[in-house]
Amino acid sequence: MIVSFSDVVVVYDNFPALAGASFEVSSGEIVLLQGPNGAGKTTLLRACAGLLPIARGSANVLSCDLTSDRHSVRRKVGLLSHANGLFQDLTVEENMSFWSRLIGASNQDVKTAMHIMGLSDRLSTTRVANLSAGQKRRCALATLIVRRAQLWLLDEPHAGLDTQGRDELDKTLRAAREAGATVMFASHEIDRAQNLATRSLTVVGGLVTES
Amino acid sequence: MIVSFSDVVVVYDNFPALAGASFEVSSGEIVLLQGPNGAGKTTLLRACAGLLPIARGSANVLSCDLTSDRHSVRRKVGLLSHANGLFQDLTVEENMSFWSRLIGASNQDVKTAMHIMGLSDRLSTTRVANLSAGQKRRCALATLIVRRAQLWLLDEPHAGLDTQGRDELDKTLRAAREAGATVMFASHEIDRAQNLATRSLTVVGGLVTES
Amino acid sequence: MSQVLQRTSPTGTRTTKVIGALALLVMAWVVVSGLILTPQDVVQGESVRIMYVHVPSAWIAYLAFIFTAVASASWLISKKHSMGFDRFAGASAEVGVMFMAITLITGSLWGRLTWGEFWQWDPRLTTTAFLFVTYVGYLAVRRLEGSVEQRARRSAVVAMLAVLEIPLVHFSVVLWRSLHQGATVLNPNGDVKMDDLMLFTLFSGVVGFTLVFVWLVLHRQRTMLLVDIANRQGLDAAIAARQTESLVK
Amino acid sequence: MKSDSPTRVGKGKVVTAVFLKDIQIELRSRVVTNQVLPFAGLVMVMFAFALDNDDVLQRVAGGLVWLATLFSLFIIVQRSFAIDTADGALDSLRVAGIDLSAVFFGKAIALATKLIALEIVLICSAVLLYRVDVSATGLVLLVTCVLCATSGLAFVGTLYGGLTAGAKGRETLLPLLLLPVVAPVLIAATRATEAAFGSGGAQTSEGWAWIGLLAVFAAVFGVGGSLAFGSLIDE
Amino acid sequence: MKSDSPTRVGKGKVVTAVFLKDIQIELRSRVVTNQVLPFAGLVMVMFAFALDNDDVLQRVAGGLVWLATLFSLFIIVQRSFAIDTADGALDSLRVAGIDLSAVFFGKAIALATKLIALEIVLICSAVLLYRVDVSATGLVLLVTCVLCATSGLAFVGTLYGGLTAGAKGRETLLPLLLLPVVAPVLIAATRATEAAFGSGGAQTSEGWAWIGLLAVFAAVFGVGGSLAFGSLIDE
Ligand code: HEM
Ligand SMILES: Nc1ncnc2c1ncn2[C@@H]1O[C@H](COP(=O)(O)OP(=O)(O)OP(=O)(O)O)[C@@H](O)[C@H]1O
Ligand SMILES: Nc1ncnc2c1ncn2[C@@H]1O[C@H](COP(=O)(O)OP(=O)(O)OP(=O)(O)O)[C@@H](O)[C@H]1O
Ligand SMILES: [Mg+2]
Ligand SMILES: [Mg+2]
């Protein structure tokens, strides 16, 4: 099992965004999280990345026990949040090289990721602040691709991308799966998402059910 | 003609995001703007709202000439940007009442808008900072609905909403059209968007073509 | 467009050449008279000669800033919003900042000779420094990104507020007890206590500096026009490049 | 759902809405209380500490109060516009097509409110820490001075805050623009406060001349701001 | 595409990457240059103007330099973490699973670099504006003082900056937390600088005792910060 949650509760202040979520994800799956706004999808993904404390229940990701240690898992996962996590004053290239330096990715990987996401040429030397919304999202995805994580966690990865970008992304995720990675992603674009996913989970009111 | 652009050029610094866009929109249409990332859709919508100076060409929106006066048009349009335009420290209710006070909307309108967007009850007294991404988007849409604009400009209105929210939004836009408003919106969710739209325009490389 | 560029390339015209020649002539006279013909001061000795640069440059800086404000107001009021007004305002402010810098530098040097210090925290000096900073800020506002109209509108507002500081500088000697020379020439009573030749040299300086100012502003405003034209041509190329994106995809 | 534009809203209502919004956000986020006040308090205490000498302290008391206010002005202005630009709310305000001079007054009044709260604390601590005596006539002068100076600062702060809000990188212009303009306020207010405090044997009457300057300043920027704010904020 | 995790990166590389990123952003956005410097400069100029008295000015020169530095510290720290939290980059940093003590040092070194640049300007302007004379031995003391005090301030600033970054509303805590901790640095650095400036007849030798305190402070927060930063930033 790559991910196994059992009765997990995650609270913000006093609000339990996850209220006893149980599910499992095994290696090589591409899992879609669907559900209404405010259901807890983002919370679930961030919890998997070790970013949120587990109030109750037991959570195990990539053989790390999140209730006791939320740190060691982080090296192995890659997370795309709603926010892009980019530095607005730096160019695309500078952002890429910062993140790739931190994780020790090669120049070749960076080039490939930027090429996949269509950020070569003019855009590579544009400040992130001057990109269009979709271009920013592409840049965030490119920093994720160079991570080569074992578990990819993506929060609405399709939002903002154009059709070509979505196809490219789907291809990338499938390739990552071929290479042995596992993918979990939240999405409201049900058609495309179900096409991509090998299995889908429904999140409602902080609970997870198979669908 | 509600909107008529002819050879419009809009520049950021030295980059012509619109490079001679010409198109017309007549009353009662729901126009979809589609096109790849960075094509200029956002720029086009913001220009229609009178937010960007027109470097060349002539632009006319709701009988206001944007080249000479970008102000008088603003009272008549409603714009939903990529950003939500909400105050993070205020609750949903407080945000709504601020915007509705500014434009003189009635309490009843505010209640209806919040109800349509599913923001009544617990959420109405939650600070915007503590909402989920989709809930924030719903709140932004609610502030737009109370405007009752003559021309609705929406930048990726479906992104982040769940299926029920999207259906509700489509219904609202159709109702606005029935009531005599005109709608222009950019979207990458082509299927749903084409279903909603009465006509669609393609934006590529700062040019607009019928599609 | 390139024809325009070629035709207007040299920023000089016959008028500017005449003004330039006149300026040279008058300034030569100021140099001769200021350094040789005029007597030294009873109190200040030779150092009084700095006055022939210091005082005119201060006044011309005022004049430049007032021109900037007037041109800005004209831009705001005029129906057509002719960019010429804006370029004139910008050029005049740039030259004014230069003259203000000359005032500050010559003043400091003079201060070193008379007070023994380059700088005193004196009202006139301090307000002059603030006026200088204000117009540096004005020039910074002109450099903000945006279209030419935005530049014109923003900077016009700043210019019209900034010009109100001039009275503050001028009357600072009255408002605050000041070390700095009071209004000797432009004093409210109208009686001037100064040697005739000194006074004449001083006014020659004013005339000379005015000519220099006019000459510089005319040229500068002209180069600004050329820059705007060049930018417009750059935009043509950029638009063409942007349009081809639609063909590639 | 009718699709006619809502009736235009009166100026007073916009002023109130903007004012209330700014104050409400302050009450929630407590920037002035938790961030600016300790900051300003530190200046006062450090000086009491650094210049452990009653004469000197009394002489600098007035200057310190206004210097601390000025610093706080920068921070509060920046913060007040950062809130509006953070999530694009400023754009929404511009598109709302409301009277921007009303926004100007709403924001300026909110700013003045925060400044006055701060000044009260500062003046009280100056009186306590530096053992300043204020006579009855001095108090009248002091209150007038605070009101005039604060409105001037609030107007000019809001005006230039609007100019430098919005586009990235522009906010760094704020101090450059604001500094030379508020310097006269600082000087005039300091002198008036010194007169009110009787520092260095200054007479109360001397203070009133400065109040005139402060009032002129406030009037110029009040009128100028309400006329120009719209075109500055709005591009 | 292989899907193994990239090799772990050495600590030095992370420190360099973070440091370079912070400096690069400063060079682009010019917050210190355009915003903090004029701010700090104002303190110096206004004081010179308010206290136009050479004796008093020379006495307060040291204190003013460090007071201005302290203000700037707040602004720079806040800004430095605001950049990281703005678009969720801090989250990405945490998920990157890198050694957070390396991030601590990277950010602290960048902060110290900015502070030192600022202090050089401040000290030079104090020397010019307040007519302070510095002897050769005084200069050695001054340089040591700047280095020790700055590293202390940079460490403690980064540590608490990390603590208050992230969650909304927390940033208002920063001054409250930072003030009491940096007060000793302010005092020690002021005294050492006064000794270097020879203000009020102070001897250079008196200054070295204070340097000891500053060095201990820097060491404590350097070690403490590198140990605690990870768990503070990271929840
Ligand atoms: C950095 C130092 C100084 C600065 C910034 C400065 C600035 C100015 C300015 C702005 C004016 C124009 C005033 C007006 O007409 O409104 C002026 C005029 C003048 N300055 Fe200075 N000054 C400095 C030092 C000095 C010194 C050291 C002296 C002589 C001892 C001096 C003598 C004069 C005189 C005689 C005038 C003409 C005053 C009149 O008739 O109105 N200045 N200075
Ligand atoms: N502030 C800016 N400064 C400079 N260039 C900009 C700025 N904003 C956008 N651009 C550029 O203008 C072009 C058009 O941007 P725009 O945001 O209109 O695209 P879009 O069609 O909305 O794309 P998306 O689908 O990604 O939202 C892009 O190539 C972008 O890089
Ligand atoms: N910082 C926070 N503090 C308090 N409550 C929060 C916070 N963030 C989210 N919530 C609440 O937790 C619930 C779950 O939020 P979450 O972001 O996980 O939803 P989601 O499934 O991702 O929704 P969406 O589809 O809108 O992105 C929501 O009801 C939201 O109001
Ligand atoms: Mg979510
Ligand atoms: Mg867009």
mmCIF file of N, CA and C and ligand atoms in Angstrom, chain C residues 44 51 54-55 58-59 62 100 103-104 107-108 110-111 114-115 118-119 124-125 128-129 169-170 180-186, ligand 1:
data_model
loop_
_atom_site.group_PDB
_atom_site.id
_atom_site.type_symbol
_atom_site.label_atom_id
_atom_site.label_comp_id
_atom_site.label_asym_id
_atom_site.label_seq_id
_atom_site.Cartn_x
_atom_site.Cartn_y
_atom_site.Cartn_z
ATOM 1 N N GLN C 44 32.680 88.317 2.600
ATOM 2 C CA GLN C 44 32.889 86.963 2.112
ATOM 3 C C GLN C 44 34.134 86.793 1.259
ATOM 4 N N MET C 51 28.172 83.021 -6.020
ATOM 5 C CA MET C 51 26.798 83.499 -6.123
ATOM 6 C C MET C 51 26.304 83.537 -7.560
ATOM 7 N N HIS C 54 25.271 80.046 -8.191
ATOM 8 C CA HIS C 54 24.361 79.501 -7.189
ATOM 9 C C HIS C 54 22.957 80.082 -7.317
ATOM 10 N N VAL C 55 22.860 81.370 -7.322
ATOM 11 C CA VAL C 55 21.533 81.993 -7.287
ATOM 12 C C VAL C 55 20.765 81.791 -8.601
ATOM 13 N N ALA C 58 19.417 78.283 -8.866
ATOM 14 C CA ALA C 58 18.245 78.056 -8.014
ATOM 15 C C ALA C 58 16.991 78.609 -8.663
ATOM 16 N N TRP C 59 17.119 79.814 -9.173
ATOM 17 C CA TRP C 59 15.920 80.437 -9.762
ATOM 18 C C TRP C 59 15.459 79.709 -11.016
ATOM 19 N N TYR C 62 13.565 76.711 -10.123
ATOM 20 C CA TYR C 62 12.170 77.086 -9.834
ATOM 21 C C TYR C 62 11.386 77.241 -11.129
ATOM 22 N N MET C 100 18.835 72.205 -9.914
ATOM 23 C CA MET C 100 18.722 72.118 -8.462
ATOM 24 C C MET C 100 19.960 71.451 -7.885
ATOM 25 N N THR C 103 22.609 73.961 -7.695
ATOM 26 C CA THR C 103 22.400 74.822 -6.531
ATOM 27 C C THR C 103 22.923 74.165 -5.267
ATOM 28 N N LEU C 104 22.573 72.889 -5.100
ATOM 29 C CA LEU C 104 22.985 72.181 -3.887
ATOM 30 C C LEU C 104 24.509 72.083 -3.814
ATOM 31 N N GLY C 107 26.055 75.524 -3.365
ATOM 32 C CA GLY C 107 25.721 75.971 -2.013
ATOM 33 C C GLY C 107 26.593 75.307 -0.972
ATOM 34 N N SER C 108 26.789 73.978 -1.130
ATOM 35 C CA SER C 108 27.623 73.269 -0.167
ATOM 36 C C SER C 108 29.040 73.807 -0.177
ATOM 37 N N TRP C 110 30.041 76.705 -1.122
ATOM 38 C CA TRP C 110 30.019 78.056 -0.561
ATOM 39 C C TRP C 110 29.916 77.976 0.965
ATOM 40 N N GLY C 111 29.070 77.055 1.432
ATOM 41 C CA GLY C 111 28.912 76.871 2.877
ATOM 42 C C GLY C 111 30.235 76.495 3.531
ATOM 43 N N THR C 114 32.155 79.707 3.889
ATOM 44 C CA THR C 114 31.689 80.766 4.799
ATOM 45 C C THR C 114 31.365 80.243 6.190
ATOM 46 N N TRP C 115 30.733 79.035 6.264
ATOM 47 C CA TRP C 115 30.364 78.530 7.591
ATOM 48 C C TRP C 115 31.366 77.499 8.091
ATOM 49 N N PHE C 118 30.093 71.794 5.037
ATOM 50 C CA PHE C 118 29.408 71.568 3.777
ATOM 51 C C PHE C 118 27.892 71.640 3.937
ATOM 52 N N TRP C 119 27.457 71.208 5.109
ATOM 53 C CA TRP C 119 25.996 71.105 5.266
ATOM 54 C C TRP C 119 25.583 71.536 6.653
ATOM 55 N N ARG C 124 16.402 76.489 4.846
ATOM 56 C CA ARG C 124 16.517 76.688 3.414
ATOM 57 C C ARG C 124 17.212 75.494 2.774
ATOM 58 N N LEU C 125 18.275 75.068 3.397
ATOM 59 C CA LEU C 125 19.026 73.951 2.828
ATOM 60 C C LEU C 125 18.189 72.680 2.833
ATOM 61 N N THR C 128 15.356 72.847 0.373
ATOM 62 C CA THR C 128 15.886 72.707 -0.987
ATOM 63 C C THR C 128 16.154 71.230 -1.290
ATOM 64 N N ALA C 129 16.761 70.537 -0.331
ATOM 65 C CA ALA C 129 17.036 69.116 -0.526
ATOM 66 C C ALA C 129 15.734 68.350 -0.749
ATOM 67 N N VAL C 169 10.118 76.625 0.020
ATOM 68 C CA VAL C 169 11.569 76.803 -0.009
ATOM 69 C C VAL C 169 11.899 78.290 0.041
ATOM 70 N N HIS C 170 11.159 79.050 -0.774
ATOM 71 C CA HIS C 170 11.479 80.472 -0.876
ATOM 72 C C HIS C 170 11.264 81.186 0.457
ATOM 73 N N HIS C 180 20.900 80.788 6.403
ATOM 74 C CA HIS C 180 21.062 81.094 4.984
ATOM 75 C C HIS C 180 20.717 82.552 4.724
ATOM 76 N N GLN C 181 21.339 83.050 3.695
ATOM 77 C CA GLN C 181 21.092 84.398 3.248
ATOM 78 C C GLN C 181 19.595 84.644 3.081
ATOM 79 N N GLY C 182 19.094 85.722 3.645
ATOM 80 C CA GLY C 182 17.699 86.077 3.444
ATOM 81 C C GLY C 182 17.480 86.546 2.022
ATOM 82 N N ALA C 183 16.241 86.935 1.710
ATOM 83 C CA ALA C 183 15.956 87.403 0.367
ATOM 84 C C ALA C 183 16.663 88.723 0.146
ATOM 85 N N THR C 184 17.835 88.662 -0.496
ATOM 86 C CA THR C 184 18.624 89.877 -0.704
ATOM 87 C C THR C 184 18.163 90.595 -1.952
ATOM 88 N N VAL C 185 17.948 89.824 -2.985
ATOM 89 C CA VAL C 185 17.576 90.413 -4.260
ATOM 90 C C VAL C 185 16.066 90.529 -4.381
ATOM 91 N N LEU C 186 15.404 89.401 -4.175
ATOM 92 C CA LEU C 186 13.957 89.397 -4.325
ATOM 93 C C LEU C 186 13.280 89.674 -2.987
HETATM 94 C C1 HEM F 1 23.919 73.557 0.363
HETATM 95 C C2 HEM F 1 23.795 74.801 0.669
HETATM 96 C C3 HEM F 1 22.846 75.784 0.037
HETATM 97 C C4 HEM F 1 21.659 75.578 -0.582
HETATM 98 C C5 HEM F 1 20.921 74.230 -0.788
HETATM 99 C C6 HEM F 1 21.139 76.833 -1.005
HETATM 100 C C7 HEM F 1 19.938 77.021 -1.684
HETATM 101 C C8 HEM F 1 19.481 78.224 -2.146
HETATM 102 C C9 HEM F 1 18.255 78.438 -2.831
HETATM 103 C C10 HEM F 1 17.225 77.350 -3.108
HETATM 104 C C11 HEM F 1 18.168 79.740 -3.182
HETATM 105 C C12 HEM F 1 17.019 80.434 -3.907
HETATM 106 C C13 HEM F 1 16.163 81.066 -2.843
HETATM 107 C C14 HEM F 1 14.986 81.841 -3.370
HETATM 108 O O1 HEM F 1 15.157 82.899 -3.988
HETATM 109 O O2 HEM F 1 13.873 81.351 -3.124
HETATM 110 C C15 HEM F 1 19.343 80.376 -2.693
HETATM 111 C C16 HEM F 1 19.609 81.719 -2.845
HETATM 112 C C17 HEM F 1 20.698 82.319 -2.298
HETATM 113 N N1 HEM F 1 21.732 81.693 -1.607
HETATM 114 FE FE1 HEM F 1 21.878 79.763 -1.136
HETATM 115 N N2 HEM F 1 22.019 77.793 -0.641
HETATM 116 C C18 HEM F 1 23.082 77.210 -0.001
HETATM 117 C C19 HEM F 1 24.183 77.818 0.547
HETATM 118 C C20 HEM F 1 24.398 79.186 0.486
HETATM 119 C C21 HEM F 1 25.512 79.886 1.079
HETATM 120 C C22 HEM F 1 26.596 79.208 1.886
HETATM 121 C C23 HEM F 1 25.361 81.199 0.813
HETATM 122 C C24 HEM F 1 26.191 82.383 1.209
HETATM 123 C C25 HEM F 1 26.730 82.552 2.329
HETATM 124 C C26 HEM F 1 24.179 81.336 0.021
HETATM 125 C C27 HEM F 1 23.730 82.552 -0.460
HETATM 126 C C28 HEM F 1 22.597 82.715 -1.219
HETATM 127 C C29 HEM F 1 22.129 83.989 -1.692
HETATM 128 C C30 HEM F 1 22.802 85.325 -1.467
HETATM 129 C C31 HEM F 1 20.940 83.747 -2.369
HETATM 130 C C32 HEM F 1 20.020 84.770 -3.022
HETATM 131 C C33 HEM F 1 18.968 85.096 -1.991
HETATM 132 C C34 HEM F 1 17.889 86.025 -2.517
HETATM 133 O O3 HEM F 1 18.168 87.116 -2.888
HETATM 134 O O4 HEM F 1 16.717 85.565 -2.539
HETATM 135 N N3 HEM F 1 23.627 80.102 -0.163
HETATM 136 N N4 HEM F 1 20.140 79.415 -2.070
#
